PDB file of C-alpha atoms in Angstrom:
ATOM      1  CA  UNK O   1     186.206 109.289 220.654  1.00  0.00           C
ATOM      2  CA  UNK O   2     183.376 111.833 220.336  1.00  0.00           C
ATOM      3  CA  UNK O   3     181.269 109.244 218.680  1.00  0.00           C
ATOM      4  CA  UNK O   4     181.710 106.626 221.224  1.00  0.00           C
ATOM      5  CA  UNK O   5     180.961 109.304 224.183  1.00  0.00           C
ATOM      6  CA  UNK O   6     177.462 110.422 222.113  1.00  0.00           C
ATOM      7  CA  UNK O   7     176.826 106.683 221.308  1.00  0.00           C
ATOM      8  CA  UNK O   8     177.895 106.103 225.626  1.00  0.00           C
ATOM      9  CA  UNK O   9     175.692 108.787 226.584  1.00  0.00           C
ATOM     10  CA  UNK O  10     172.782 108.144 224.619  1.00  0.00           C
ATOM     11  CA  UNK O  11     172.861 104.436 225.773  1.00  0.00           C
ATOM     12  CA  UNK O  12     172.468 105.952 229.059  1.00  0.00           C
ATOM     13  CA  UNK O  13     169.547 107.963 228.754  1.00  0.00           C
ATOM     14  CA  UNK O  14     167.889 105.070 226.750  1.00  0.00           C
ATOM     15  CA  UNK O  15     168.554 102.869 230.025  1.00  0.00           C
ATOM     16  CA  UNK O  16     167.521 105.204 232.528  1.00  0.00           C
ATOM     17  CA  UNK O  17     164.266 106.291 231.089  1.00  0.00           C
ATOM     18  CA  UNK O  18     163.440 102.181 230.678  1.00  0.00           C
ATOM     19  CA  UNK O  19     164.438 101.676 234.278  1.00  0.00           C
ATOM     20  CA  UNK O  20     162.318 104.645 235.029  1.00  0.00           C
ATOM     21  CA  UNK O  21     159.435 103.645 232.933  1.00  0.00           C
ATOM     22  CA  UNK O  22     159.483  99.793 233.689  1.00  0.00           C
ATOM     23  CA  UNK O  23     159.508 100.537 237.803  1.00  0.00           C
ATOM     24  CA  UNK O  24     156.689 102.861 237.560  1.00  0.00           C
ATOM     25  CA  UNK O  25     154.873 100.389 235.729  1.00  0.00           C
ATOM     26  CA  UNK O  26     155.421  97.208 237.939  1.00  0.00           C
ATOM     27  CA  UNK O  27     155.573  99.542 241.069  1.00  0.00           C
ATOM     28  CA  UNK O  28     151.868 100.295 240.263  1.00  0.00           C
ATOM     29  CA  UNK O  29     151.111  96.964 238.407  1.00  0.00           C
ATOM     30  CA  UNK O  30     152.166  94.716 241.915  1.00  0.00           C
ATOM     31  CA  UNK O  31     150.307  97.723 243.768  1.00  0.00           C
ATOM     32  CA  UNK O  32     147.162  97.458 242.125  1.00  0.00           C
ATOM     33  CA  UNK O  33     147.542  93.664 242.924  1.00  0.00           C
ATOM     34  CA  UNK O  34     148.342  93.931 246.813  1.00  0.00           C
ATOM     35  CA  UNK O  35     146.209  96.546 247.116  1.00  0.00           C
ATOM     36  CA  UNK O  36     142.729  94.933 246.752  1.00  0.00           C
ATOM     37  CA  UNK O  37     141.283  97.951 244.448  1.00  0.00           C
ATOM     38  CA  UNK O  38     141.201 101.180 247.137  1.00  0.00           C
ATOM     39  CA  UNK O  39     141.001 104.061 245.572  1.00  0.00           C
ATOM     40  CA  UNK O  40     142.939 106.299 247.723  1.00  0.00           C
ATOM     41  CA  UNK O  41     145.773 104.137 248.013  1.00  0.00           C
ATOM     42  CA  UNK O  42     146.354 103.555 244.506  1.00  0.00           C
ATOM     43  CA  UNK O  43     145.702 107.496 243.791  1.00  0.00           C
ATOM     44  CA  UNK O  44     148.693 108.243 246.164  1.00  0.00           C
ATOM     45  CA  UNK O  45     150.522 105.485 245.166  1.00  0.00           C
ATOM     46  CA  UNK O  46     150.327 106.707 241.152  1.00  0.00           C
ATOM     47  CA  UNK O  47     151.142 110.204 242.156  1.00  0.00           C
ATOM     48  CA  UNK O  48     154.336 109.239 244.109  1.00  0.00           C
ATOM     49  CA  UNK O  49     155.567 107.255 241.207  1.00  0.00           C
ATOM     50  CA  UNK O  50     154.288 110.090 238.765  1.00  0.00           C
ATOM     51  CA  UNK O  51     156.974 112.435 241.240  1.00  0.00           C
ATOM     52  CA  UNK O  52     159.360 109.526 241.076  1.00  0.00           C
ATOM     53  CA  UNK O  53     158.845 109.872 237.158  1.00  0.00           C
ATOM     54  CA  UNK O  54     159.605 113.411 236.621  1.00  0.00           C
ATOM     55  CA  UNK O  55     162.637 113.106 239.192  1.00  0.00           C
ATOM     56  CA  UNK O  56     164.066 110.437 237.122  1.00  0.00           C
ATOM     57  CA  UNK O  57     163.282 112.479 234.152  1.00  0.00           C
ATOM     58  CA  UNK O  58     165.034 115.822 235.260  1.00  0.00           C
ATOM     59  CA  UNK O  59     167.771 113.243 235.930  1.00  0.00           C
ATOM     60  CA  UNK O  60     168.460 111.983 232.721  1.00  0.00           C
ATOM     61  CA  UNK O  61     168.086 115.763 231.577  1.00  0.00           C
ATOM     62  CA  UNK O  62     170.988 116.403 233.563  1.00  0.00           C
ATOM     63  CA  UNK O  63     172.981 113.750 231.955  1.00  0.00           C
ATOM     64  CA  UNK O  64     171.748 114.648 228.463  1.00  0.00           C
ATOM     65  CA  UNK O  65     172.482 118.329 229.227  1.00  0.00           C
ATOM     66  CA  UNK O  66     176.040 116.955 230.430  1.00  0.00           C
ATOM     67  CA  UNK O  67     176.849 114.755 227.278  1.00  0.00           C
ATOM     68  CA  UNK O  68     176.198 117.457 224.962  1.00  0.00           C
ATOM     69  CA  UNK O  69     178.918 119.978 226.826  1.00  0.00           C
ATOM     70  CA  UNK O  70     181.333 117.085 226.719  1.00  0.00           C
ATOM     71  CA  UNK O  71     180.707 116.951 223.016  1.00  0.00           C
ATOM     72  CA  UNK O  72     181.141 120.340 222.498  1.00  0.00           C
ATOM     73  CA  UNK O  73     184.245 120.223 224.568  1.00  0.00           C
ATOM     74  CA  UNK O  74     185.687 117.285 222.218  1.00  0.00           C
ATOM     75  CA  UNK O  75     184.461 119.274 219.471  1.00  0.00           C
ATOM     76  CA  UNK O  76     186.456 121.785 220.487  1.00  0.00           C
ATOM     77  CA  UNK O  77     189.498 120.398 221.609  1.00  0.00           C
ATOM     78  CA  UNK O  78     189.440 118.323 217.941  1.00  0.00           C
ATOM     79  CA  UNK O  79     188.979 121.813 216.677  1.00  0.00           C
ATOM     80  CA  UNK O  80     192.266 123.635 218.849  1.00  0.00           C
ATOM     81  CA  UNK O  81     194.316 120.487 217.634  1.00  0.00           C
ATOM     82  CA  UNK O  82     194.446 120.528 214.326  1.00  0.00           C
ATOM     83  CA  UNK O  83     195.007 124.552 214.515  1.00  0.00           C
ATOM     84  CA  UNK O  84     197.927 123.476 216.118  1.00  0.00           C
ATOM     85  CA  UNK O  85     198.783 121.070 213.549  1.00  0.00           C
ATOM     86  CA  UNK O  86     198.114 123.525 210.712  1.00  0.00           C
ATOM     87  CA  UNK O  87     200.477 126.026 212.748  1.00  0.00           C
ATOM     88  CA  UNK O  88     203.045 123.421 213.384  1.00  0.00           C
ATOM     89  CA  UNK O  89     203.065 122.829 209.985  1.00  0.00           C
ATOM     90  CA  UNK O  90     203.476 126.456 208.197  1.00  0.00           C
ATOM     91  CA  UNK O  91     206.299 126.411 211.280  1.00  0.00           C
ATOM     92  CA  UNK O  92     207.617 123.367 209.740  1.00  0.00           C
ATOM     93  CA  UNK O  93     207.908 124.682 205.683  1.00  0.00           C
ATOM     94  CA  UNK O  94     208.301 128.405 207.095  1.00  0.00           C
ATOM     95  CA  UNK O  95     212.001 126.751 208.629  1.00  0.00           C
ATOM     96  CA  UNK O  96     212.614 124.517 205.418  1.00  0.00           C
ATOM     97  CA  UNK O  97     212.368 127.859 203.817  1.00  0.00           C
ATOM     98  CA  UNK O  98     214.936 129.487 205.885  1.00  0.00           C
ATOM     99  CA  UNK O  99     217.170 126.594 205.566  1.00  0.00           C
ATOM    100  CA  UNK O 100     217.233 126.644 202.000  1.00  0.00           C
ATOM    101  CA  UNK O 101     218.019 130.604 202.061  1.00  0.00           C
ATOM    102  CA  UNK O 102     220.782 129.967 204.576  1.00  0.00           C
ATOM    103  CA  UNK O 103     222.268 127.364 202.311  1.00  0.00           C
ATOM    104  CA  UNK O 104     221.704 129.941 198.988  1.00  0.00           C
ATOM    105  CA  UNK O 105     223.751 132.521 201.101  1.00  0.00           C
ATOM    106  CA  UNK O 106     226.632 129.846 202.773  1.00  0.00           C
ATOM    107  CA  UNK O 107     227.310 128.780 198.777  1.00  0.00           C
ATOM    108  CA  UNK O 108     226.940 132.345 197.871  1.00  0.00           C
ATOM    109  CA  UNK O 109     229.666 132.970 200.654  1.00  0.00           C
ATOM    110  CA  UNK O 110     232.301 130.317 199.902  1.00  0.00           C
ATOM    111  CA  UNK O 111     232.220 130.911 195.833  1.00  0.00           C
ATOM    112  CA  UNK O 112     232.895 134.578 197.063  1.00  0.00           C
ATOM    113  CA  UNK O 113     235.420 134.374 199.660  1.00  0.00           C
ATOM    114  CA  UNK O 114     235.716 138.458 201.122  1.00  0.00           C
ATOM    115  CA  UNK O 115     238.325 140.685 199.684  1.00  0.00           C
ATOM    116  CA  UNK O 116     240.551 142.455 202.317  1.00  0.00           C
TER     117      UNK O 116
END
C-alpha cells in the first residue's frame, strides 16, 4: 500500500510539473507567434507565466509535502500493527501457558482427591 501511494504521488508531481512546464512553453511559444515580436507584450506575457510557474510549483510542493505525511502515517500505522500483533501474540502463548498450569493443577487435584 505505501509503495503504491509513493509510486501514486510521485506520478503526480511528475505530471503536474510537465503540465506546468509544457503550458508555459506553448503559452509563450503561440505568444511569440501572435504577437508579431513586441517587446513589452512578450516581457509581460513571460513574467505572468514565470508567476503561473512558481504557483504551479508551490502547488506540487504542497502535494509532495502531503504524500510524504501520508507515508509517514502508513509507516506508522504498519509500525502500531504489528506491535499489536507481537502483543497479541505473547497474549496468545502467555494463555497457552496458563492453560497448561491449570491442567498440571486439575490432574494434580483429581490424583489427590482432599482428605476430610
Amino acid at each position: 500500500m505505501e509503495k503504491i501511494l509513493r509510486n501514486y504521488c510521485s506520478y503526480i508531481v511528475l505530471a503536474v510539473a510537465c503540465l506546468c512546464i509544457g503550458g508555459i512553453i506553448g503559452y509563450n511559444l503561440q505568444n511569440l507567434h501572435d504577437d508579431g515580436g513586441g517587446n513589452v507584450s512578450t516581457r509581460q506575457q513571460v513574467e505572468s507565466a514565470a508567476a503561473a510557474n512558481q504557483e504551479h510549483q508551490a502547488s506540487a510542493g504542497r502535494i509532495t509535502s502531503s504524500a510524504d505525511r501520508v507515508e509517514v502515517g502508513i509507516e506508522q500505522a504498519q509500525d502500531g500493527i504489528s506491535q499489536s500483533a507481537d502483543r497479541a501474540a505473547s497474549s496468545e502463548q502467555l494463555i497457552g501457558e496458563c492453560q497448561q498450569i491449570l491442567a498440571g493443577i486439575r490432574t494434580r487435584g483429581s490424583s489427590h482427591p482432599p482428605s476430610h
